Short mmCIF file of C-alpha atoms and ligand atoms in Angstrom, two decimals:
data_model
loop_
_atom_site.label_atom_id
_atom_site.label_comp_id
_atom_site.label_asym_id
_atom_site.label_seq_id
_atom_site.Cartn_x
_atom_site.Cartn_y
_atom_site.Cartn_z
CA MET A 1 5.79 23.52 -0.57
CA SER A 2 6.49 26.82 1.16
CA ASN A 3 4.75 26.85 4.52
CA VAL A 4 7.01 26.32 7.52
CA PHE A 5 5.93 23.33 9.57
CA ASP A 6 6.65 21.37 12.72
CA PHE A 7 6.45 17.58 12.11
CA VAL A 8 6.22 15.63 15.35
CA ILE A 9 6.82 11.89 15.20
CA PHE A 10 5.42 10.08 18.24
CA GLY A 11 7.36 6.84 18.54
CA GLY A 12 10.33 8.63 17.00
CA ALA A 13 12.85 5.94 18.01
CA GLY A 14 10.74 3.10 16.62
CA ASP A 15 11.48 0.97 13.60
CA LEU A 16 9.19 2.80 11.18
CA ALA A 17 10.51 6.24 12.16
CA LEU A 18 14.16 5.29 11.81
CA ARG A 19 13.80 3.07 8.76
CA LYS A 20 11.32 5.10 6.73
CA LEU A 21 10.30 8.48 8.13
CA ILE A 22 13.63 10.10 8.99
CA PRO A 23 15.32 8.84 5.76
CA ALA A 24 12.35 10.18 3.78
CA TRP A 25 12.69 13.63 5.36
CA TYR A 26 16.44 13.53 4.73
CA ARG A 27 15.73 12.91 1.05
CA ALA A 28 13.16 15.71 0.98
CA TYR A 29 15.70 18.04 2.58
CA ARG A 30 18.36 17.17 0.01
CA GLU A 31 15.91 17.85 -2.78
CA GLY A 32 15.25 21.32 -1.33
CA ALA A 33 11.67 20.34 -0.49
CA MET A 34 11.79 21.24 3.16
CA PRO A 35 11.06 24.93 3.80
CA ALA A 36 13.74 26.67 5.89
CA GLY A 37 12.74 26.85 9.59
CA SER A 38 10.71 23.65 9.46
CA ARG A 39 11.47 21.10 12.16
CA ILE A 40 11.16 17.35 12.63
CA LEU A 41 10.49 16.51 16.27
CA PRO A 42 10.83 12.77 17.04
CA THR A 43 9.64 11.86 20.53
CA THR A 44 11.31 9.41 22.84
CA ARG A 45 10.15 8.10 26.19
CA SER A 46 13.20 9.02 28.21
CA VAL A 47 15.54 12.00 28.39
CA GLU A 48 18.49 9.66 27.85
CA ALA A 49 16.97 8.29 24.65
CA ALA A 50 16.43 11.86 23.39
CA ALA A 51 20.06 12.69 24.17
CA GLY A 52 21.33 9.72 22.22
CA TYR A 53 18.81 10.09 19.38
CA MET A 54 20.87 11.85 16.73
CA ALA A 55 23.69 9.31 16.85
CA LYS A 56 21.23 6.45 16.57
CA ALA A 57 19.30 8.11 13.76
CA GLN A 58 22.48 8.77 11.79
CA ALA A 59 23.58 5.15 12.11
CA LYS A 60 20.18 3.88 10.96
CA VAL A 61 19.87 6.29 8.04
CA GLU A 62 23.39 5.37 6.90
CA GLU A 63 22.46 1.71 7.11
CA PHE A 64 19.22 2.06 5.19
CA LEU A 65 20.28 4.54 2.55
CA GLY A 66 23.72 3.04 1.85
CA ASP A 67 25.49 5.02 -0.90
CA GLU A 68 22.81 7.64 -0.88
CA PHE A 69 23.93 8.83 2.53
CA GLU A 70 26.25 11.79 2.53
CA LEU A 71 27.70 13.19 5.74
CA GLU A 72 27.77 16.92 4.93
CA SER A 73 24.15 17.08 3.93
CA TRP A 74 23.16 14.90 6.88
CA LYS A 75 24.82 17.35 9.29
CA ALA A 76 22.95 20.23 7.70
CA PHE A 77 19.68 18.30 7.79
CA ALA A 78 20.28 17.21 11.39
CA ASN A 79 20.02 20.88 12.48
CA ASN A 80 16.31 20.59 11.71
CA ILE A 81 15.75 17.58 13.96
CA VAL A 82 14.75 18.29 17.54
CA PRO A 83 14.35 15.11 19.65
CA VAL A 84 11.88 15.55 22.49
CA ALA A 85 11.44 13.39 25.58
CA VAL A 86 7.72 13.09 26.19
CA ASP A 87 5.85 10.03 27.37
CA ILE A 88 2.45 9.44 25.80
CA SER A 89 1.14 7.59 28.85
CA THR A 90 1.96 10.34 31.37
CA LEU A 91 0.67 13.89 31.21
CA ASP A 92 3.42 15.49 33.22
CA GLN A 93 5.63 18.58 33.14
CA ARG A 94 7.35 17.34 29.98
CA TRP A 95 4.10 17.88 28.06
CA ASP A 96 4.19 21.54 29.16
CA ASP A 97 7.74 21.88 27.87
CA PHE A 98 6.71 20.17 24.66
CA ALA A 99 3.74 22.54 24.23
CA GLU A 100 5.99 25.51 24.82
CA LEU A 101 8.42 24.25 22.21
CA LEU A 102 5.63 24.03 19.67
CA ASN A 103 3.93 27.26 20.60
CA ASN A 104 7.17 29.26 20.30
CA SER A 105 7.69 28.26 16.73
CA ALA A 106 7.65 29.99 13.38
CA ALA A 107 5.64 27.10 11.95
CA THR A 108 2.31 27.86 10.34
CA SER A 109 1.24 24.23 10.35
CA ARG A 110 1.80 21.24 12.54
CA VAL A 111 1.64 17.51 12.02
CA PHE A 112 1.48 14.83 14.69
CA TYR A 113 2.52 11.51 13.14
CA LEU A 114 1.42 8.67 15.44
CA SER A 115 3.98 5.98 14.74
CA THR A 116 2.74 4.08 17.80
CA PRO A 117 0.41 1.15 18.51
CA PRO A 118 -3.20 2.23 17.72
CA ALA A 119 -4.10 1.45 21.33
CA VAL A 120 -2.53 4.72 22.40
CA TYR A 121 -3.91 6.97 19.61
CA GLY A 122 -6.80 8.09 21.80
CA GLU A 123 -4.69 8.92 24.83
CA CYS A 124 -2.12 10.79 22.76
CA CYS A 125 -4.83 12.94 21.12
CA LYS A 126 -6.37 13.59 24.51
CA HIS A 127 -3.07 14.95 25.83
CA LEU A 128 -2.60 17.09 22.74
CA ASP A 129 -6.04 18.51 23.39
CA ALA A 130 -5.29 19.08 27.09
CA LYS A 131 -2.30 21.21 26.06
CA GLY A 132 -4.27 23.03 23.36
CA LEU A 133 -2.05 21.69 20.62
CA ASN A 134 -4.81 20.47 18.29
CA THR A 135 -5.30 23.84 16.60
CA ALA A 136 -7.13 24.37 13.30
CA THR A 137 -3.87 23.98 11.36
CA SER A 138 -2.76 20.84 13.24
CA ARG A 139 -3.12 17.46 11.59
CA VAL A 140 -2.78 13.99 13.00
CA VAL A 141 -1.42 11.12 10.90
CA LEU A 142 -2.55 7.60 11.83
CA GLU A 143 -0.57 4.56 10.78
CA LYS A 144 -2.27 1.33 9.76
CA PRO A 145 -3.57 -1.04 10.97
CA ILE A 146 -6.54 0.96 12.19
CA GLY A 147 -8.16 -1.71 14.28
CA TYR A 148 -8.49 -5.43 14.15
CA ASP A 149 -12.00 -5.47 12.68
CA GLY A 150 -14.75 -2.96 11.92
CA LYS A 151 -15.73 -2.61 15.54
CA SER A 152 -12.25 -1.90 16.93
CA ALA A 153 -11.47 0.44 14.02
CA ASP A 154 -14.60 2.35 14.80
CA ALA A 155 -13.62 2.68 18.45
CA ILE A 156 -10.17 4.06 17.49
CA ASN A 157 -11.59 6.45 14.96
CA GLU A 158 -14.15 7.61 17.49
CA GLN A 159 -11.46 8.33 20.09
CA VAL A 160 -9.42 10.42 17.67
CA ALA A 161 -12.54 12.18 16.35
CA GLU A 162 -13.18 13.53 19.85
CA PHE A 163 -10.16 15.78 19.47
CA PHE A 164 -9.57 16.27 15.75
CA PRO A 165 -12.10 16.97 12.97
CA GLU A 166 -12.13 14.42 10.11
CA ALA A 167 -10.56 17.00 7.77
CA ASN A 168 -7.46 17.06 9.98
CA ILE A 169 -7.17 13.25 10.38
CA TYR A 170 -4.78 11.73 7.85
CA ARG A 171 -4.89 7.94 7.71
CA ILE A 172 -1.83 6.73 5.86
CA ASP A 173 -1.57 3.81 3.45
CA HIS A 174 1.95 3.95 2.09
CA TYR A 175 0.89 2.21 -1.15
CA MET A 176 -0.95 5.42 -2.07
CA GLY A 177 2.41 7.25 -2.08
CA LYS A 178 4.14 4.84 -4.49
CA GLU A 179 4.97 6.54 -7.75
CA THR A 180 3.36 4.03 -10.08
CA VAL A 181 0.18 4.18 -8.05
CA GLN A 182 0.19 7.94 -8.74
CA ASN A 183 0.86 7.15 -12.33
CA LEU A 184 -2.14 4.85 -12.47
CA MET A 185 -4.31 7.90 -11.89
CA ALA A 186 -2.33 9.90 -14.44
CA LEU A 187 -2.67 7.05 -16.94
CA ARG A 188 -6.40 6.79 -16.47
CA PHE A 189 -7.35 10.41 -16.17
CA SER A 190 -4.95 12.17 -18.53
CA ASN A 191 -5.06 9.81 -21.53
CA GLY A 192 -8.17 9.89 -23.65
CA LEU A 193 -7.14 6.54 -25.08
CA PHE A 194 -8.13 4.70 -21.95
CA GLU A 195 -11.32 6.59 -21.21
CA ASN A 196 -13.34 4.33 -23.54
CA LEU A 197 -11.33 1.23 -22.81
CA TRP A 198 -11.89 0.98 -19.12
CA ASP A 199 -14.99 -1.06 -18.43
CA ALA A 200 -16.76 -4.37 -18.79
CA LYS A 201 -17.15 -3.86 -22.56
CA SER A 202 -13.39 -3.99 -23.11
CA ILE A 203 -11.85 -5.59 -20.07
CA ASP A 204 -11.96 -9.32 -19.37
CA HIS A 205 -10.57 -9.28 -15.83
CA VAL A 206 -8.13 -7.54 -13.50
CA GLN A 207 -5.38 -9.07 -11.37
CA ILE A 208 -3.81 -7.27 -8.42
CA SER A 209 -0.88 -9.17 -6.90
CA VAL A 210 1.50 -8.14 -4.15
CA SER A 211 3.97 -10.94 -3.56
CA GLU A 212 6.75 -10.78 -0.97
CA ARG A 213 9.81 -12.95 -0.45
CA VAL A 214 10.17 -12.04 3.20
CA GLY A 215 8.66 -14.05 6.02
CA LEU A 216 7.80 -12.90 9.51
CA GLU A 217 10.76 -10.46 9.82
CA GLY A 218 10.64 -10.57 13.62
CA ARG A 219 7.13 -9.08 13.77
CA VAL A 220 5.86 -12.23 15.46
CA SER A 221 3.23 -10.88 17.83
CA PHE A 222 1.80 -8.34 15.42
CA TYR A 223 1.66 -10.57 12.40
CA ASP A 224 0.26 -13.65 14.04
CA GLY A 225 -2.61 -11.57 15.39
CA ALA A 226 -3.25 -10.01 12.01
CA GLY A 227 -2.52 -12.24 8.99
CA ALA A 228 -2.45 -11.33 5.33
CA MET A 229 -6.12 -10.35 5.12
CA ARG A 230 -5.85 -7.63 7.76
CA ASP A 231 -2.24 -6.70 7.01
CA MET A 232 -2.46 -6.34 3.24
CA ILE A 233 -5.88 -6.95 1.63
CA GLN A 234 -7.94 -4.73 3.93
CA ASN A 235 -5.78 -1.73 3.07
CA HIS A 236 -3.14 -1.88 0.33
CA LEU A 237 -4.87 -4.20 -2.12
CA LEU A 238 -8.32 -2.70 -1.68
CA GLN A 239 -6.81 0.77 -2.21
CA LEU A 240 -5.24 -0.40 -5.48
CA LEU A 241 -8.56 -1.91 -6.49
CA CYS A 242 -10.27 1.42 -5.80
CA LEU A 243 -7.85 3.29 -8.01
CA VAL A 244 -8.36 0.89 -10.88
CA ALA A 245 -12.14 0.77 -10.54
CA MET A 246 -13.23 4.26 -9.50
CA GLU A 247 -14.92 6.80 -11.69
CA ALA A 248 -12.97 9.93 -12.57
CA PRO A 249 -13.22 12.41 -9.71
CA HIS A 250 -14.50 15.78 -10.93
CA LYS A 251 -11.31 17.39 -9.58
CA LEU A 252 -8.21 16.18 -7.81
CA SER A 253 -9.32 17.20 -4.33
CA ALA A 254 -9.25 14.93 -1.33
CA ASN A 255 -13.04 14.89 -0.99
CA SER A 256 -13.71 14.10 -4.66
CA ILE A 257 -11.13 11.30 -4.85
CA ARG A 258 -12.28 9.75 -1.60
CA ALA A 259 -15.94 9.97 -2.60
CA GLU A 260 -15.24 7.92 -5.74
CA LYS A 261 -13.18 5.34 -3.84
CA ILE A 262 -15.92 4.94 -1.25
CA LYS A 263 -18.45 4.20 -4.04
CA VAL A 264 -16.24 1.36 -5.21
CA LEU A 265 -15.92 -0.13 -1.74
CA GLU A 266 -19.69 0.12 -1.27
CA ALA A 267 -20.23 -1.73 -4.54
CA LEU A 268 -17.89 -4.62 -3.65
CA ARG A 269 -20.05 -7.72 -3.65
CA PRO A 270 -20.09 -9.13 -0.08
CA LEU A 271 -18.63 -12.59 0.35
CA LEU A 272 -20.75 -14.36 2.93
CA GLY A 273 -21.11 -17.89 4.22
CA ALA A 274 -20.43 -20.53 1.55
CA ASP A 275 -19.26 -17.84 -0.93
CA VAL A 276 -16.07 -17.48 1.08
CA GLY A 277 -14.96 -21.05 0.35
CA LYS A 278 -15.77 -20.60 -3.34
CA ASN A 279 -14.03 -17.24 -3.78
CA VAL A 280 -11.28 -16.97 -1.22
CA VAL A 281 -8.15 -19.06 -0.74
CA ARG A 282 -6.03 -18.71 2.37
CA GLY A 283 -2.64 -20.28 2.78
CA GLN A 284 0.26 -20.56 5.16
CA TYR A 285 3.85 -21.24 4.09
CA VAL A 286 5.70 -24.34 5.14
CA SER A 287 9.42 -24.90 4.77
CA GLY A 288 10.70 -24.63 1.22
CA GLU A 289 13.65 -23.63 -0.93
CA MET A 290 14.37 -19.98 -1.72
CA GLY A 291 17.47 -18.83 -3.55
CA GLY A 292 19.09 -22.26 -3.07
CA GLU A 293 18.49 -22.30 0.68
CA GLN A 294 15.96 -24.13 2.75
CA VAL A 295 13.88 -21.62 4.73
CA PRO A 296 11.68 -22.53 7.72
CA GLY A 297 7.90 -22.64 7.61
CA TYR A 298 5.68 -20.04 9.27
CA GLN A 299 4.99 -22.08 12.40
CA ASP A 300 8.71 -22.91 12.77
CA GLU A 301 9.51 -19.19 12.59
CA LEU A 302 6.73 -18.49 15.06
CA GLY A 303 7.72 -21.30 17.39
CA ASP A 304 4.08 -22.20 17.90
CA GLU A 305 1.04 -23.65 16.23
CA SER A 306 -1.07 -21.17 14.33
CA THR A 307 -3.87 -20.88 11.78
CA THR A 308 -2.91 -17.34 10.72
CA GLU A 309 -2.84 -16.94 6.97
CA THR A 310 0.27 -15.72 5.20
CA PHE A 311 -1.38 -15.87 1.77
CA VAL A 312 -4.75 -14.82 0.47
CA ALA A 313 -6.26 -14.94 -3.02
CA VAL A 314 -9.75 -13.60 -3.67
CA ARG A 315 -12.16 -13.45 -6.62
CA ALA A 316 -14.00 -10.17 -6.09
CA HIS A 317 -16.77 -8.45 -8.04
CA ILE A 318 -17.84 -4.85 -8.15
CA ASP A 319 -21.54 -4.64 -8.67
CA ASN A 320 -22.00 -1.54 -10.77
CA TRP A 321 -22.51 -0.70 -14.46
CA ARG A 322 -18.86 -0.23 -15.30
CA TRP A 323 -17.63 -3.52 -13.88
CA SER A 324 -20.55 -5.88 -14.17
CA LYS A 325 -19.25 -9.48 -14.48
CA VAL A 326 -15.54 -8.43 -14.55
CA PRO A 327 -13.68 -10.40 -11.86
CA PHE A 328 -10.99 -8.68 -9.84
CA TYR A 329 -8.53 -11.29 -8.62
CA LEU A 330 -6.52 -10.15 -5.61
CA ARG A 331 -3.54 -12.06 -4.30
CA THR A 332 -0.88 -11.45 -1.70
CA GLY A 333 1.48 -13.58 0.32
CA LYS A 334 4.76 -13.86 2.15
CA ARG A 335 7.61 -16.17 1.20
CA LEU A 336 6.51 -16.26 -2.40
CA ASN A 337 8.72 -16.80 -5.40
CA GLU A 338 9.32 -13.12 -6.31
CA ARG A 339 8.94 -9.71 -4.71
CA CYS A 340 6.54 -7.87 -6.96
CA ALA A 341 3.48 -5.62 -6.85
CA GLU A 342 1.62 -5.55 -10.12
CA ILE A 343 -1.79 -4.71 -11.57
CA VAL A 344 -2.67 -6.56 -14.76
CA ILE A 345 -5.60 -5.41 -16.85
CA GLN A 346 -6.45 -8.19 -19.26
CA TYR A 347 -8.50 -6.99 -22.29
CA LYS A 348 -11.01 -9.11 -24.12
CA ASP A 349 -10.24 -11.11 -27.22
CA VAL A 350 -10.90 -9.44 -30.58
CA SER A 351 -14.53 -10.03 -31.48
CA HIS A 352 -13.72 -11.89 -34.70
CA SER A 353 -10.36 -13.24 -35.81
CA VAL A 354 -9.49 -12.74 -39.48
CA TYR A 355 -6.32 -14.83 -39.12
CA ASP A 356 -5.94 -18.53 -39.56
CA GLU A 357 -4.47 -19.02 -36.13
CA GLU A 358 -3.21 -22.51 -36.88
CA ALA A 359 -0.86 -20.93 -39.39
CA THR A 360 -0.13 -17.58 -37.83
CA GLY A 361 0.04 -18.55 -34.19
CA LYS A 362 -2.51 -17.86 -31.53
CA MET A 363 -3.76 -14.37 -31.00
CA LEU A 364 -3.52 -13.20 -27.42
CA PRO A 365 -5.59 -10.46 -25.84
CA ASN A 366 -3.95 -7.14 -25.02
CA ARG A 367 -2.68 -6.74 -21.53
CA LEU A 368 -1.82 -3.61 -19.62
CA ILE A 369 0.68 -4.26 -16.81
CA ILE A 370 1.20 -1.61 -14.18
CA ARG A 371 4.17 -2.61 -12.11
CA VAL A 372 4.47 -0.87 -8.77
CA GLN A 373 7.67 -2.63 -7.63
CA PRO A 374 10.45 -3.66 -7.64
CA GLU A 375 10.95 -1.57 -10.77
CA GLU A 376 8.24 0.94 -11.75
CA SER A 377 6.87 0.53 -15.20
CA ILE A 378 3.79 0.46 -17.37
CA GLN A 379 3.72 -2.08 -20.16
CA MET A 380 1.23 -2.90 -22.88
CA THR A 381 1.34 -6.20 -24.73
CA MET A 382 0.11 -6.09 -28.32
CA MET A 383 -0.02 -8.55 -31.17
CA THR A 384 2.21 -7.75 -34.16
CA ASN A 385 3.42 -9.49 -37.26
CA ASN A 386 6.93 -10.91 -36.92
CA LEU A 387 9.08 -9.06 -39.51
CA GLU A 388 11.66 -11.82 -39.69
CA SER A 389 9.16 -14.30 -40.97
CA VAL A 390 8.26 -14.48 -44.69
CA GLU A 391 4.80 -15.71 -43.85
CA THR A 392 2.46 -13.95 -41.51
CA LYS A 393 3.35 -14.91 -37.98
CA LEU A 394 1.62 -13.18 -35.09
CA GLU A 395 3.64 -12.43 -32.03
CA PRO A 396 3.03 -10.51 -28.80
CA VAL A 397 5.42 -7.58 -28.21
CA THR A 398 5.54 -5.23 -25.24
CA LEU A 399 5.46 -1.45 -25.26
CA ASP A 400 7.50 -0.65 -22.22
CA LEU A 401 7.55 2.59 -20.27
CA ASN A 402 10.18 2.05 -17.58
CA PHE A 403 10.12 4.92 -15.07
CA SER A 404 13.49 4.12 -13.51
CA GLU A 405 15.11 4.50 -16.94
CA GLN A 406 13.06 7.53 -17.89
CA TYR A 407 13.73 9.40 -14.62
CA GLN A 408 17.13 8.11 -13.60
CA ASP A 409 17.85 10.56 -10.78
CA PHE A 410 14.48 10.14 -9.18
CA LYS A 411 14.47 8.32 -5.85
CA SER A 412 11.06 6.86 -5.33
CA ASP A 413 9.91 7.13 -1.72
CA ALA A 414 6.29 6.69 -0.80
CA TYR A 415 6.67 8.05 2.72
CA LYS A 416 8.40 11.21 1.51
CA ARG A 417 5.55 12.05 -0.78
CA LEU A 418 2.89 11.34 1.83
CA MET A 419 4.58 13.19 4.68
CA MET A 420 5.15 16.22 2.49
CA ASP A 421 1.50 16.16 1.59
CA ALA A 422 0.50 16.03 5.23
CA ALA A 423 2.78 18.99 6.01
CA ALA A 424 1.21 20.88 3.12
CA GLY A 425 -2.32 20.00 4.19
CA ASP A 426 -3.14 17.88 1.13
CA ALA A 427 -5.17 14.85 2.18
CA SER A 428 -5.99 13.51 -1.27
CA LEU A 429 -3.78 10.42 -0.90
CA TYR A 430 -4.90 9.73 2.62
CA ILE A 431 -7.78 7.47 3.66
CA HIS A 432 -11.14 8.69 4.86
CA ARG A 433 -12.87 7.06 7.82
CA ASP A 434 -15.65 5.79 5.59
CA GLU A 435 -13.10 3.95 3.45
CA VAL A 436 -11.75 2.18 6.53
CA ASP A 437 -15.27 1.27 7.62
CA ASN A 438 -16.27 -0.05 4.20
CA ALA A 439 -13.10 -2.07 3.82
CA TRP A 440 -13.67 -3.75 7.17
CA ALA A 441 -17.32 -4.35 6.33
CA TRP A 442 -16.16 -6.44 3.33
CA VAL A 443 -13.28 -8.19 5.13
CA ASP A 444 -14.97 -9.01 8.46
CA PRO A 445 -17.42 -11.69 7.22
CA ILE A 446 -14.58 -13.49 5.40
CA ILE A 447 -12.47 -13.67 8.54
CA GLU A 448 -15.57 -14.67 10.51
CA GLN A 449 -16.11 -17.60 8.16
CA TRP A 450 -12.52 -18.73 8.77
CA GLN A 451 -13.33 -19.13 12.45
CA MET A 452 -15.64 -22.07 11.67
CA PRO A 453 -14.49 -25.42 13.10
CA ASP A 454 -12.19 -27.38 10.74
CA SER A 455 -11.34 -24.26 8.74
CA ALA A 456 -7.58 -23.99 8.29
CA PRO A 457 -5.19 -22.35 5.80
CA GLU A 458 -3.74 -24.51 3.05
CA PRO A 459 -0.02 -25.16 3.21
CA TYR A 460 2.25 -23.89 0.42
CA ALA A 461 5.99 -24.31 0.12
CA ALA A 462 8.13 -21.21 0.75
CA GLY A 463 9.45 -20.10 -2.67
CA SER A 464 6.32 -21.19 -4.56
CA TRP A 465 3.45 -19.01 -5.81
CA GLY A 466 1.04 -20.09 -3.10
CA PRO A 467 -1.37 -22.99 -2.67
CA GLU A 468 -2.57 -24.93 -5.70
CA THR A 469 -6.18 -23.95 -4.94
CA ALA A 470 -5.25 -20.35 -5.80
CA ASN A 471 -4.43 -21.52 -9.33
CA LYS A 472 -7.69 -23.41 -9.44
CA LEU A 473 -9.56 -20.24 -8.52
CA LEU A 474 -8.52 -18.88 -11.93
CA SER A 475 -8.38 -22.07 -13.93
CA ASP A 476 -12.04 -22.68 -13.03
CA ASP A 477 -12.69 -19.42 -14.92
CA ASN A 478 -10.35 -20.46 -17.79
CA ARG A 479 -7.74 -17.95 -16.72
CA ILE A 480 -4.25 -18.03 -15.22
CA TRP A 481 -2.28 -15.86 -12.84
CA PHE A 482 0.41 -13.74 -14.39
CA ASN A 483 3.45 -14.35 -12.24
CA ALA A 484 6.21 -11.79 -12.20
CA GLY A 485 9.30 -12.92 -14.03
CA GLN A 486 7.48 -15.91 -15.51
CA ASN A 487 4.59 -15.16 -17.75
CA SER A 488 3.67 -11.60 -16.89
CA LYS A 489 5.61 -9.80 -19.66
CA ARG A 490 4.70 -12.15 -22.39
CA ALA A 491 1.94 -14.59 -22.99
C1 BG6 B 501 3.12 -3.29 5.36
C2 BG6 B 501 2.82 -4.62 5.94
O1 BG6 B 501 1.99 -2.44 5.46
O2 BG6 B 501 3.47 -3.43 3.99
C3 BG6 B 501 4.01 -5.56 5.76
O3 BG6 B 501 2.49 -4.51 7.32
C4 BG6 B 501 4.42 -5.61 4.32
O4 BG6 B 501 3.68 -6.88 6.22
C5 BG6 B 501 4.63 -4.20 3.77
O5 BG6 B 501 5.64 -6.34 4.25
C6 BG6 B 501 4.89 -4.22 2.30
O6 BG6 B 501 5.24 -2.95 1.88
P1 BG6 B 501 6.18 -2.74 0.61
O7 BG6 B 501 6.22 -1.28 0.39
O8 BG6 B 501 7.49 -3.34 0.95
O9 BG6 B 501 5.53 -3.49 -0.51
#
């Protein structure tokens, strides 16, 4: 990246900015990926907060990066941070000073990262427009969640569209910046091997699981109004599904990639009425044991009664030629047994077995496991003959490409990648408005169905893998979930 940029972070003193965005820019700086003269401009509401910003930022970055933090390089990096006191809700003199600061800059591009509640996106863009700051080379980055449902998302997108053209609106989904997610595209589109092995003829089913050990993490009011469907499935899991299911874009441009993802979302079979009960499981954790300790249930943490779901499992279908009759099982939840994000592609059985499986052991279908976190790896399980046995004994072994071993110095950081892309004007990993609309169009009727009287999430113990009905969702199809650390590596 060589163009000099100004990167403004509205909500610069907030949790996301201090925990993710500033540390990510610090990493980029240390890697020499920040062009000289570029500036990071976090905004604060008050002049006092701007004055105390650098000390606070340093403390937070030290806390979050641990051993990776190094004082000398931080001091050098800190010269590029310019805290600015400007209040989004008041178009006063400070906005003039802010505009002057940006207009007297060597930067050739400008990014406004809105790390604020979506309710103020419109107002913020309006003020940027009033000060003439939304120039042709200015981009605006919107954090998720965009809206609460299709209608509210549309209203937010409409407000922003009044002041920025779609090409300059960058909707972020940090899962798109994760390295293994990038590698999923590389795996699919740069290896001829998979080109003919990526459809209903070869693949039995796909599982996409994002399990978390954390609970509410103090985000009480946000999370209870959202739940796992809006917080995770509507964005992160559907984005992963798109990358697995989409056709090859004709080139790696933002428009071509997004066009292919939109086709997948459009082909998602709607789940309406009674189909919701048959294909979707929602759960909420109750008290359970994790790491030898008893942890409270969701409603205890919340201090109130609630029917918000902390777990969702879905059987989805993509109605097109490539994926006809191949189920995509999606699953996510808080307070689950392991922290893991994994895509499992389960291939079909061989068409005819030449082995006497009673003697040789059961043949298992090949499985491609793309692990996004905690470690980043791609594994393929294959059947082989056990060399230690005199007789033929079939055994699954795993071909393991572990990225953290392969690239030991590499520090994976989804936000770094995505923010650098925004500064460089590359929107290919960002989300188009039509993707947001299509994702809500699929999610909304499911949530609507949950509003029916007597509909409630099923309880599951903290530390488990979710409600029993989620297992039944697969066992009814003669399949099982592959749970990280249990049965995902081997059969
Ligand atoms: C966020 C959700 O988008 O993603 C959180 O709002 C969730 O609830 C987080 O914990 C998970 O991200 P990661 O990168 O830790 O898997």
